[in-house]
XYZ file of C-alpha atoms in Angstrom:
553
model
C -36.322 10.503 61.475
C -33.928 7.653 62.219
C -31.293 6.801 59.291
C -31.448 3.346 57.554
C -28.472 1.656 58.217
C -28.392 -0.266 55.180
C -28.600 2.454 53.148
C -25.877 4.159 54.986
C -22.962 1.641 54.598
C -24.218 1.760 51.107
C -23.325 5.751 50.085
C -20.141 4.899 52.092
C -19.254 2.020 49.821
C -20.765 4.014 46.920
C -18.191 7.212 48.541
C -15.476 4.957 48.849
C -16.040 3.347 45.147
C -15.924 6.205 43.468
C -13.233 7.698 45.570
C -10.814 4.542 44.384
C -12.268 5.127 40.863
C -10.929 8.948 40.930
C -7.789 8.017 42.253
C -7.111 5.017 40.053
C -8.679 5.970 36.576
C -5.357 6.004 34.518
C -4.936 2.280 35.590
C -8.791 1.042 34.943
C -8.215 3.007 31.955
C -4.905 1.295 30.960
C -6.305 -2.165 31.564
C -9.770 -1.174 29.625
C -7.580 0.094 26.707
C -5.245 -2.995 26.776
C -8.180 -5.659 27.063
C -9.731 -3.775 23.916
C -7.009 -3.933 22.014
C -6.397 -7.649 23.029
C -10.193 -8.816 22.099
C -9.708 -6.888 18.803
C -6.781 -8.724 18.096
C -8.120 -11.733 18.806
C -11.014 -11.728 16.815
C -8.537 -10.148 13.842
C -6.521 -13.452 14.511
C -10.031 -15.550 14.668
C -11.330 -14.089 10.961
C -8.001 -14.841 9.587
C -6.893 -18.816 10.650
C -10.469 -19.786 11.102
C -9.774 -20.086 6.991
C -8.377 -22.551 4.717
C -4.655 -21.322 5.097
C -3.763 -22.026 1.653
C -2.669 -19.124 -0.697
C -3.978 -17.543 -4.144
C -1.500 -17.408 -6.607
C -1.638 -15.003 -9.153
C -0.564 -14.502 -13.236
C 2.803 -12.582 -12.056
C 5.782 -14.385 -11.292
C 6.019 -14.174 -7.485
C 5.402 -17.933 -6.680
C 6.937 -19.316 -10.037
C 10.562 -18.472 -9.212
C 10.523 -20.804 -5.813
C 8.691 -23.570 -7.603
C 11.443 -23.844 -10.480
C 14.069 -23.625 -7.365
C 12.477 -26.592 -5.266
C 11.766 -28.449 -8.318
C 15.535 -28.764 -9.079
C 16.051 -25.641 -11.336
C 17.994 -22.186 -10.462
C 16.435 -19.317 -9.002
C 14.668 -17.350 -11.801
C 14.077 -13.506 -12.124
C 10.946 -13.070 -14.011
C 8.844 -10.347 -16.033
C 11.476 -7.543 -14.273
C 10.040 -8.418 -10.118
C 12.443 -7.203 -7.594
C 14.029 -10.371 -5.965
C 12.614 -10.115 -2.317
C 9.628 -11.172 -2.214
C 9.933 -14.286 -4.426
C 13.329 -15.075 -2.355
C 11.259 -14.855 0.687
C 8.185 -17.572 -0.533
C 11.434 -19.710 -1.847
C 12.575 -19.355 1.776
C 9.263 -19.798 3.298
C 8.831 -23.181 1.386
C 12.247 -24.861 1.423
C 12.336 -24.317 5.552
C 8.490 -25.100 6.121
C 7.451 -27.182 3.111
C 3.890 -26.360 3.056
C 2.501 -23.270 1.105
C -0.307 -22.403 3.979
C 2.961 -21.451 5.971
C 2.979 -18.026 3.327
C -0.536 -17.082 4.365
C 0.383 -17.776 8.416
C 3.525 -15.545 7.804
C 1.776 -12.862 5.919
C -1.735 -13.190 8.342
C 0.859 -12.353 11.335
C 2.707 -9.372 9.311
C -0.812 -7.705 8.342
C -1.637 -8.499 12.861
C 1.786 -6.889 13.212
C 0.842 -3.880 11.061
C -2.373 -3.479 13.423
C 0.270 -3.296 16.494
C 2.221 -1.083 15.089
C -0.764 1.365 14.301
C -1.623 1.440 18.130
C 2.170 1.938 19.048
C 2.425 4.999 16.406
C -0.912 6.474 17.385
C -0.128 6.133 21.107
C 3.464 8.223 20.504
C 1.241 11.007 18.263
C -0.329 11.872 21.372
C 3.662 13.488 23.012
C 3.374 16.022 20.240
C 0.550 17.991 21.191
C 2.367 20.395 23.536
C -0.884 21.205 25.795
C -3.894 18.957 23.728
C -6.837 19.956 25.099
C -8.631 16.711 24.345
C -7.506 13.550 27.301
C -5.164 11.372 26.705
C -7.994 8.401 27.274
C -10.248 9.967 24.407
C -7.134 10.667 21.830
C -6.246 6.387 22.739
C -10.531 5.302 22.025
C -9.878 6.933 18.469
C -6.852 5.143 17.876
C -8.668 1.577 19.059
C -11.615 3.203 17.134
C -9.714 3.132 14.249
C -7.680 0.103 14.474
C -10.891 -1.959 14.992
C -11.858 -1.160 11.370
C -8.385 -2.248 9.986
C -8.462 -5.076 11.697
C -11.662 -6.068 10.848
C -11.929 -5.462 7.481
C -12.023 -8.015 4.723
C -9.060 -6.152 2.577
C -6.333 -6.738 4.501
C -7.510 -10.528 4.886
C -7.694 -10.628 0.847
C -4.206 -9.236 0.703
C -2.582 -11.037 2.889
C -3.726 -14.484 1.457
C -2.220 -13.469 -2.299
C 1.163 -14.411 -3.274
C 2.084 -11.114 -4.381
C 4.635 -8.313 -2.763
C 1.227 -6.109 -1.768
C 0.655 -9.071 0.562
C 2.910 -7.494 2.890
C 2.877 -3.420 1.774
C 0.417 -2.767 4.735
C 2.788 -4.440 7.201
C 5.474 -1.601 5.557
C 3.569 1.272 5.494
C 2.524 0.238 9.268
C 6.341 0.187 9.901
C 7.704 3.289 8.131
C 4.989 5.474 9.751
C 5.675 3.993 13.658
C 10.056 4.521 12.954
C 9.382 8.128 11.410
C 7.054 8.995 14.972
C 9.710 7.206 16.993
C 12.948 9.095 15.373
C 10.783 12.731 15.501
C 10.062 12.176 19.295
C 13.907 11.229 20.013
C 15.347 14.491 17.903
C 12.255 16.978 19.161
C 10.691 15.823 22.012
C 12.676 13.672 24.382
C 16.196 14.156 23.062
C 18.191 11.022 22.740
C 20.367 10.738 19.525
C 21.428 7.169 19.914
C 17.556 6.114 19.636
C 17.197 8.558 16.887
C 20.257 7.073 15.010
C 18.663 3.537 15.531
C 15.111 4.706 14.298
C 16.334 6.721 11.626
C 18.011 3.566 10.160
C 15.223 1.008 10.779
C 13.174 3.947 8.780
C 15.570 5.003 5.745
C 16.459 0.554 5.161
C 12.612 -0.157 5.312
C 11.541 2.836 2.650
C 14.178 1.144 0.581
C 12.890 -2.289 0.991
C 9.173 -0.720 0.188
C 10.510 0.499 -3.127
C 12.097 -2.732 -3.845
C 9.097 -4.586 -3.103
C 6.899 -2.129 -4.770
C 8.246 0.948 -6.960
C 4.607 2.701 -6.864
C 6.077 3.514 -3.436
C 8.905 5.512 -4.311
C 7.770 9.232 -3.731
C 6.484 8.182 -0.489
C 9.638 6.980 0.169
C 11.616 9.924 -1.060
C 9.759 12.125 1.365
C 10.393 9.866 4.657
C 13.825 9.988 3.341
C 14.560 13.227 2.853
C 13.261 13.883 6.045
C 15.211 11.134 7.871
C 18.530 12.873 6.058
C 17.275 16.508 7.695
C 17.183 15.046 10.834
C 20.228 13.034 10.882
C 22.241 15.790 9.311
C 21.004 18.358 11.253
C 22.613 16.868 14.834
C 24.861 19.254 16.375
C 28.387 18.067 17.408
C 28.067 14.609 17.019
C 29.782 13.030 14.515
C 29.771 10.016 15.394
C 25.764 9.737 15.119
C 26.091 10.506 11.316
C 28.923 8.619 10.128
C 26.566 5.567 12.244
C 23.729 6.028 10.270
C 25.263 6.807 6.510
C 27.799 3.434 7.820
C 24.697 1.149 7.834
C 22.596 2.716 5.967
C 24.390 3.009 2.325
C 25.828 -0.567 2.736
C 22.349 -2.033 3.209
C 20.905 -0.486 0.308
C 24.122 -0.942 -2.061
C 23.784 -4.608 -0.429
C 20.318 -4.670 -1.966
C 20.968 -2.732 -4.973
C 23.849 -5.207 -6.449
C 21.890 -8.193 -5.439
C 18.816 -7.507 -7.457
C 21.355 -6.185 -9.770
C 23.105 -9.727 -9.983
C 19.361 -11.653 -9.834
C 18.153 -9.477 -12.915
C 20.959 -9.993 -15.138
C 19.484 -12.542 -17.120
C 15.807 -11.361 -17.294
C 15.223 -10.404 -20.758
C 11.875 -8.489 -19.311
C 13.956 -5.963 -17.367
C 14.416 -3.365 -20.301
C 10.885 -4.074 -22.147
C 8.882 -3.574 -19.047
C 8.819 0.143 -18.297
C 8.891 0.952 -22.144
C 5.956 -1.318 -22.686
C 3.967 -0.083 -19.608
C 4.674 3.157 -20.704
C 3.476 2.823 -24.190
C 0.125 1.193 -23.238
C -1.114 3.477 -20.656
C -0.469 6.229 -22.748
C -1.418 4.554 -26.227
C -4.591 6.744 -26.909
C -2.489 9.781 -27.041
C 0.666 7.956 -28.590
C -1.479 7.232 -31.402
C -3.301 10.189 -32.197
C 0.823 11.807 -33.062
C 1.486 8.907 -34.721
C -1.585 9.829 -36.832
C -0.682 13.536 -36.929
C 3.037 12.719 -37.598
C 2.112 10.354 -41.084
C -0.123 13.119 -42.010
C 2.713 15.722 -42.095
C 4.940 13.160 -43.414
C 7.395 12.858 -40.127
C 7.886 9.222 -39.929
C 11.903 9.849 -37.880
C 13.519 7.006 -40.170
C 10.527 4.402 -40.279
C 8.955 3.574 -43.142
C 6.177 4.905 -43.787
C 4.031 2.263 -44.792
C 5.184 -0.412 -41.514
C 4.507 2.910 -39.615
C 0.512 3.646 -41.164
C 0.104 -0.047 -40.784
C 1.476 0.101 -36.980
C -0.888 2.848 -36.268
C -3.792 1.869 -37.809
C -3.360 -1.737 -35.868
C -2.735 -0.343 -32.309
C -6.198 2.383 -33.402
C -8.139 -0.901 -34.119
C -6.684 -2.992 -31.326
C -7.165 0.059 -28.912
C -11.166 0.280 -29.995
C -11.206 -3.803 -29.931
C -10.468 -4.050 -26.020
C -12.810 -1.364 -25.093
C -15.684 -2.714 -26.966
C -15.102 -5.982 -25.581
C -14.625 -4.934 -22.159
C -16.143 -1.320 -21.967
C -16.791 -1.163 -17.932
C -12.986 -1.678 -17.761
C -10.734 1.389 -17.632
C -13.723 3.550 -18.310
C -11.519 7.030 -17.886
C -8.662 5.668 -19.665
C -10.899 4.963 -22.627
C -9.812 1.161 -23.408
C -8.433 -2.306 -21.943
C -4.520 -1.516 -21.478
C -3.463 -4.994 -20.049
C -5.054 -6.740 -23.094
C -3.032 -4.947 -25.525
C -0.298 -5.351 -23.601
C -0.299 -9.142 -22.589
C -3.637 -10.365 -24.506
C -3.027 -13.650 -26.569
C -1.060 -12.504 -30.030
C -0.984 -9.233 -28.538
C 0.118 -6.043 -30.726
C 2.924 -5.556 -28.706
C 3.731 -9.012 -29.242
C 4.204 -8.582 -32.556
C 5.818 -5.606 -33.092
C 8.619 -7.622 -30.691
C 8.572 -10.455 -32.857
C 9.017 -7.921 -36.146
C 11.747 -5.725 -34.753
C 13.774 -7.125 -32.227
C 14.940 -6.385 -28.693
C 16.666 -3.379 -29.389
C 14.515 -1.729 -32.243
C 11.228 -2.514 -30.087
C 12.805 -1.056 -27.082
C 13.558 1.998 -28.970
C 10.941 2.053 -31.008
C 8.125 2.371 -27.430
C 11.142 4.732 -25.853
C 10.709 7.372 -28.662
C 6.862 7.251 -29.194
C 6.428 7.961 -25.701
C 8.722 10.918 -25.250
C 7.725 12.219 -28.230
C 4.553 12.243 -27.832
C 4.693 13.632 -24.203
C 6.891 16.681 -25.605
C 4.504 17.352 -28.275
C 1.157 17.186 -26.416
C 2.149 17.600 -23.216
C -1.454 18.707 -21.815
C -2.763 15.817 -23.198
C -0.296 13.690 -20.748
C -0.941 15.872 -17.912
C -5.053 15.260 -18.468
C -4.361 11.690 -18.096
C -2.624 11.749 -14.798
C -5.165 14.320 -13.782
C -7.859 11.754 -14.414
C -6.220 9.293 -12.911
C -5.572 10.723 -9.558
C -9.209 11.753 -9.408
C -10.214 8.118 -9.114
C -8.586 7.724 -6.086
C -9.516 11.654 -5.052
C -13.081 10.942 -5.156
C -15.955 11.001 -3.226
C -16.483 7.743 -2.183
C -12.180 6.934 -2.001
C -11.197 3.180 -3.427
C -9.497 2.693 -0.489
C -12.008 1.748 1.098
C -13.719 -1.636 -0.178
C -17.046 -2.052 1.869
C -17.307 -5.754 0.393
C -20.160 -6.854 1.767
C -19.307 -10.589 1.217
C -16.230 -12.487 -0.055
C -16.880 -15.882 -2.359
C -13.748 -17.337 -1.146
C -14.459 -21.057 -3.363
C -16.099 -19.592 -6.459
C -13.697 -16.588 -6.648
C -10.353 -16.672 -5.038
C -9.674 -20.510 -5.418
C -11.923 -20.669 -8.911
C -9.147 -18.394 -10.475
C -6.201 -20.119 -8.274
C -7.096 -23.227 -9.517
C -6.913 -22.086 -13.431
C -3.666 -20.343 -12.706
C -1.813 -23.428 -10.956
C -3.717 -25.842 -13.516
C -1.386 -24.203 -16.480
C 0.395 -27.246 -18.299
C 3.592 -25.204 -17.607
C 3.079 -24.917 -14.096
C 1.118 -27.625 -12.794
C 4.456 -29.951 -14.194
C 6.457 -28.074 -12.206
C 4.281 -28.530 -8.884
C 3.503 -32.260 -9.391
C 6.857 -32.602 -8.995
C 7.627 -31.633 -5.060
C 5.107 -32.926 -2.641
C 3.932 -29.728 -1.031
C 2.898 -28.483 -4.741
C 1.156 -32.200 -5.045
C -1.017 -31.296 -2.048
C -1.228 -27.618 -2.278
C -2.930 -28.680 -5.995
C -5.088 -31.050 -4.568
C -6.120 -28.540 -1.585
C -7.256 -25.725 -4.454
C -9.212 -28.052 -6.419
C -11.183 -29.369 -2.812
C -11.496 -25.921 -1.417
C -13.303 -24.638 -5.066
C -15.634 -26.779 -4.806
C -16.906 -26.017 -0.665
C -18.622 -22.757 -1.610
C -17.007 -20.756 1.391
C -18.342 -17.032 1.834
C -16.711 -14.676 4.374
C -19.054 -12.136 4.973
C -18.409 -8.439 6.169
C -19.391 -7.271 9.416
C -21.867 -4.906 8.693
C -20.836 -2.059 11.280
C -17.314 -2.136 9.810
C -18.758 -1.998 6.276
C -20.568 0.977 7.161
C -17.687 2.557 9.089
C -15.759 1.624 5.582
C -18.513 3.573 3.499
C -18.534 6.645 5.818
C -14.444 6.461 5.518
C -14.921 6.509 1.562
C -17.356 9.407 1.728
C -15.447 11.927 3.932
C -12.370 11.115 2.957
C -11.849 13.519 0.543
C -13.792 16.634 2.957
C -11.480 15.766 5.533
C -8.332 16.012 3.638
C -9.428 19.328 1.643
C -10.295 20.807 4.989
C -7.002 19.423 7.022
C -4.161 20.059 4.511
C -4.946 24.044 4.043
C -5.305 24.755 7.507
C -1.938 22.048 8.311
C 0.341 24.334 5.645
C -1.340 27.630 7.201
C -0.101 26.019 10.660
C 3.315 25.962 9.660
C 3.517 29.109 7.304
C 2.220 31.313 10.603
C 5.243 33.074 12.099
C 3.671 33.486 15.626
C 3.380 29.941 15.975
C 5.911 27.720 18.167
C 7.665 25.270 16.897
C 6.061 22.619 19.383
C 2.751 23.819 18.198
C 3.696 22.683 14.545
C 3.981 19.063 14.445
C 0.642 18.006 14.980
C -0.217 19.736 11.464
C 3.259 18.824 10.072
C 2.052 14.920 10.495
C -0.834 15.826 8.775
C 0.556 16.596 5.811
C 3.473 13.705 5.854
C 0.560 10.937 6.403
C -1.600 12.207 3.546
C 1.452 13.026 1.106
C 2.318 8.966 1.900
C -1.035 8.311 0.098
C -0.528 10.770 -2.292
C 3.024 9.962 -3.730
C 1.604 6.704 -4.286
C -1.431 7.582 -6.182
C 0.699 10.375 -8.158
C 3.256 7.798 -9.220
C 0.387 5.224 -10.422
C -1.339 7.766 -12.259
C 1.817 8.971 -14.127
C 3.406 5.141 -15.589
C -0.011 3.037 -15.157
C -3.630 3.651 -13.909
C -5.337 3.918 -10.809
C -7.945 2.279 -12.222
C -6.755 -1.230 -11.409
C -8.425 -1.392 -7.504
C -5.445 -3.002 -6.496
C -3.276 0.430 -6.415
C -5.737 1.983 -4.611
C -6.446 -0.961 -1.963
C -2.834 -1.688 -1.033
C -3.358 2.137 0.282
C -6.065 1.224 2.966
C -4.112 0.947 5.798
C -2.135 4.894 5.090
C -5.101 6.311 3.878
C -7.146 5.061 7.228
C -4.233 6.261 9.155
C -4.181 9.607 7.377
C -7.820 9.938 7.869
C -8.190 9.760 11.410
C -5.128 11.526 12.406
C -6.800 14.685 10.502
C -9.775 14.170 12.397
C -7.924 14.283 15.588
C -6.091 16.785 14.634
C -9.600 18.939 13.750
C -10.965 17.937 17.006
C -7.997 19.179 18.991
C -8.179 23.016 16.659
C -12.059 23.201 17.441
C -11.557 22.577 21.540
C -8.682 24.625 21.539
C -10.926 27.167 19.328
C -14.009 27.077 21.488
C -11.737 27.645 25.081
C -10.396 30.768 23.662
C -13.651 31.671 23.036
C -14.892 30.996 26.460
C -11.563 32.555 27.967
């Protein structure tokens, strides 16, 4: 039987094809993976400046200090806020003179974080010393998970606020993509002069993180000690270390003295922690005080001013929960409200003691009380931590729409529309517009609504969470602990842990001075706790193929 022709030159050019295909697949891969990543970017950039660009300002003081500045006044520190942030929207508004400029900036930070998640997740993939899953599949998880960072409403609603969080994503995306660059240049590919660099772009941004947010500290203990380890632990080269402590320890004493000079005159500075303190912990500060007047241990107070103290902060404590019972439900009561309600106890006691005396007066109740019921302290932070260790994780907001109008610029609106402040803004042009923009933009009833495959990627995030990282961390520390075990073998399961104790230093410091129950503390961790998440997946996909080849072998 004679051969078609046609069909001939056909299986050649279908030969041929997938000849060139076989040859070439790393490049159509590499200009797949980079187109992704481009489209996803561009629609990230799309769902962000397709808005109204103008900001949400908030009851805190980040905005006020650069509107008392432009409108002819000094630079003010206010209610005890690290100087950065409110230096940088003062900065942001005397160059550009518009405030849509701040959301622009911070919409291009939280698209910078996204980069910098690719770039950290394409490094992870050097430290598996023979990964048995490709190279292509390890990059479609990280693209995988990108997508759902990127398109997710949180980071939008962040980076619109005029609040330090705005731009904690951007950090955490930053910290994590030095600390993967300086390990590969001190274990991997050994070059101490990019280590050096790294290792100072990594120990001056933890600081900056702290500065702009103290929740952040323990996280940034960690990547510091372990930035110190690696620094200190280069052989015959002392020139690398005395770099690195020569930059480093000027920059932060730099930092340090500033806020130090900014803060001087901020009478909020030594009333803040007490206060916060105090109020978090007021359920159990009271019940001593209630034990202490009943065996007669009043530590130099009167006794009556101290019966009447305590019976006001039991009645004010059972006040704010009946009035707003769905708030703080595991804390028991409304702590903001007796801390900065109108005529608020704490208020009062201030006005009735003085700086000092009130000071002191918060300082001892909450020592005292910790050292005399100190299970009662350690149930709290338990508590606390379990909101965020839950099964269905806070970090994770599947919003499945976003008022924009009758939310976000409802409550700007009442916040700029304060006699105090609104007389500050009507006089600089930009706060003359920026006012007028609110009060149009309430009014247009925009709704940005979730894309429903991400908010179902978010919910299945939420719900495994917590499986995941019970499952990961034991078998990450039993990776390590095993003596037979090369060293190479190791990091995988070392990054495990140092991504999910990022989260986790957060969520422990919250849960020890305030709550975790205010979704903010738990949403600012999306991007490390997404990061942490899929890495341990990864991670448990790689241990299971490596698993089932032995098994075949």
């Amino acid at each position: 039987m004679k051969a078609n022709p046609h069909f001939t030159r056909y299986e050649s050019f279908a030969a041929r094809a997938a000849l060139s295909i076989g040859r070439n697949q790393a490049a159509f891969w590499k200009i797949a993976y980079f187109g992704t990543a481009a489209l996803l970017f561009v629609v990230a950039a799309w769902n962000r400046f397709r808005l109204p660009q103008d900001p949400f300002a908030d009851f805190d003081a980040y905005l006020w200090p650069a509107i008392v500045k432009l409108s002819g006044g000094p630079l003010p520190h206010l209610q005890g806020l690290n100087f950065l942030y409110p230096g940088m929207v003062y900065l942001i508004l005397r160059i550009a003179g518009d405030f849509r400029v701040i959301s622009v900036i911070q919409h291009l930070l939280g698209l910078a974080a996204g980069a910098f998640f690719l770039a950290s997740w394409s490094k992870l993939a050097d430290f598996f010393p023979r990964p048995v899953l490709s190279r292509v599949l390890h990059q479609a998880i990280g693209l995988f998970a990108v997508a759902i960072y990127l398109l997710s409403i949180v980071p939008v609603w962040f980076e619109r606020r005029v609040r330090s969080d705005a731009v904690c994503m951007f950090f955490e995306a930053l910290i994590f993509w030095l600390m993967i660059e300086l390990f590969y240049y001190r274990t991997i590919s050994l070059n101490v002069r990019k280590a050096v660099i790294f290792a100072i772009g990594a120990a001056v941004s933890a600081f900056v993180l702290v500065s702009l947010k103290p929740s952040f500290t323990l996280m940034a203990l960690f990547s510091g000690a372990a930035v110190v380890w690696l620094i200190a632990t280069i052989k015959h080269n002392v020139r690398a270390k005395l770099a690195f402590f020569g930059v480093v320890l000027p920059a932060v004493l730099v930092l340090t003295f500033a806020e130090h000079h900014f803060r001087r005159n901020d009478p909020t500075v030594k009333i803040f922690l007490p206060e916060t303190l105090f109020v978090f912990h007021a359920k159990i500060i009271h019940a001593q005080m209630v034990a202490d007047l009943k065996n007669g241990q009043t530590d130099g107070y009167s006794s009556e001013w101290l019966r009447v103290a305590c019976d006001d902060l039991g009645r004010e404590i059972q006040r704010t929960h009946d009035f707003y019972p769905h708030d703080f439900p595991i804390l028991g009561f409304q702590a903001d409200h007796v801390q900065h309600g109108h005529d608020s106890l704490l208020n009062r006691w201030h006005h009735q003691l003085g700086d000092e005396s009130f000071v002191r007066f918060l300082t001892y109740w909450y020592w005292h009380s910790l050292a005399k019921a100190p299970m009662l302290f350690a149930a709290k932070v338990a508590g606390q931590v379990r909101v965020f260790y839950s099964t269905d994780c806070p970090a994770f907001r599947a919003w499945k729409k976003w008022p924009l109008s009758s939310w976000s610029y409802a409550k700007n609106l009442s916040v700029l529309s304060q006699p105090q402040w609104s007389k500050l803004l009507s006089r600089i042009p930009a706060g003359i517009a920026f006012l007028e923009r609110t009060e149009t933009l309430r009014s247009r009833n925009i709704v940005v609504h979730q894309n429903k495959a991400v908010r179902l990627l978010l919910v299945c995030c939420a719900r495994t969470y917590l499986v995941i990282l019970l499952i990961s961390v034991p078998l990450a520390i039993w990776s390590l602990l095993k003596p037979n075990g090369s060293d190479e073998a190791k990091w995988p399961g070392w990054w495990v842990i140092f991504f999910y104790s990022a989260t986790f230093g957060n969520v422990l410091g919250v849960s020890v001075v305030h709550s975790m129950e205010v979704p903010r503390y738990s949403t600012v961790l999306f991007f490390s706790a997404l990061f942490a998440h899929f890495w341990a997946i990864r991670w448990l996909i790689e241990l299971g193929l490596a698993k089932v080849r032995r098994i075949k072998l």
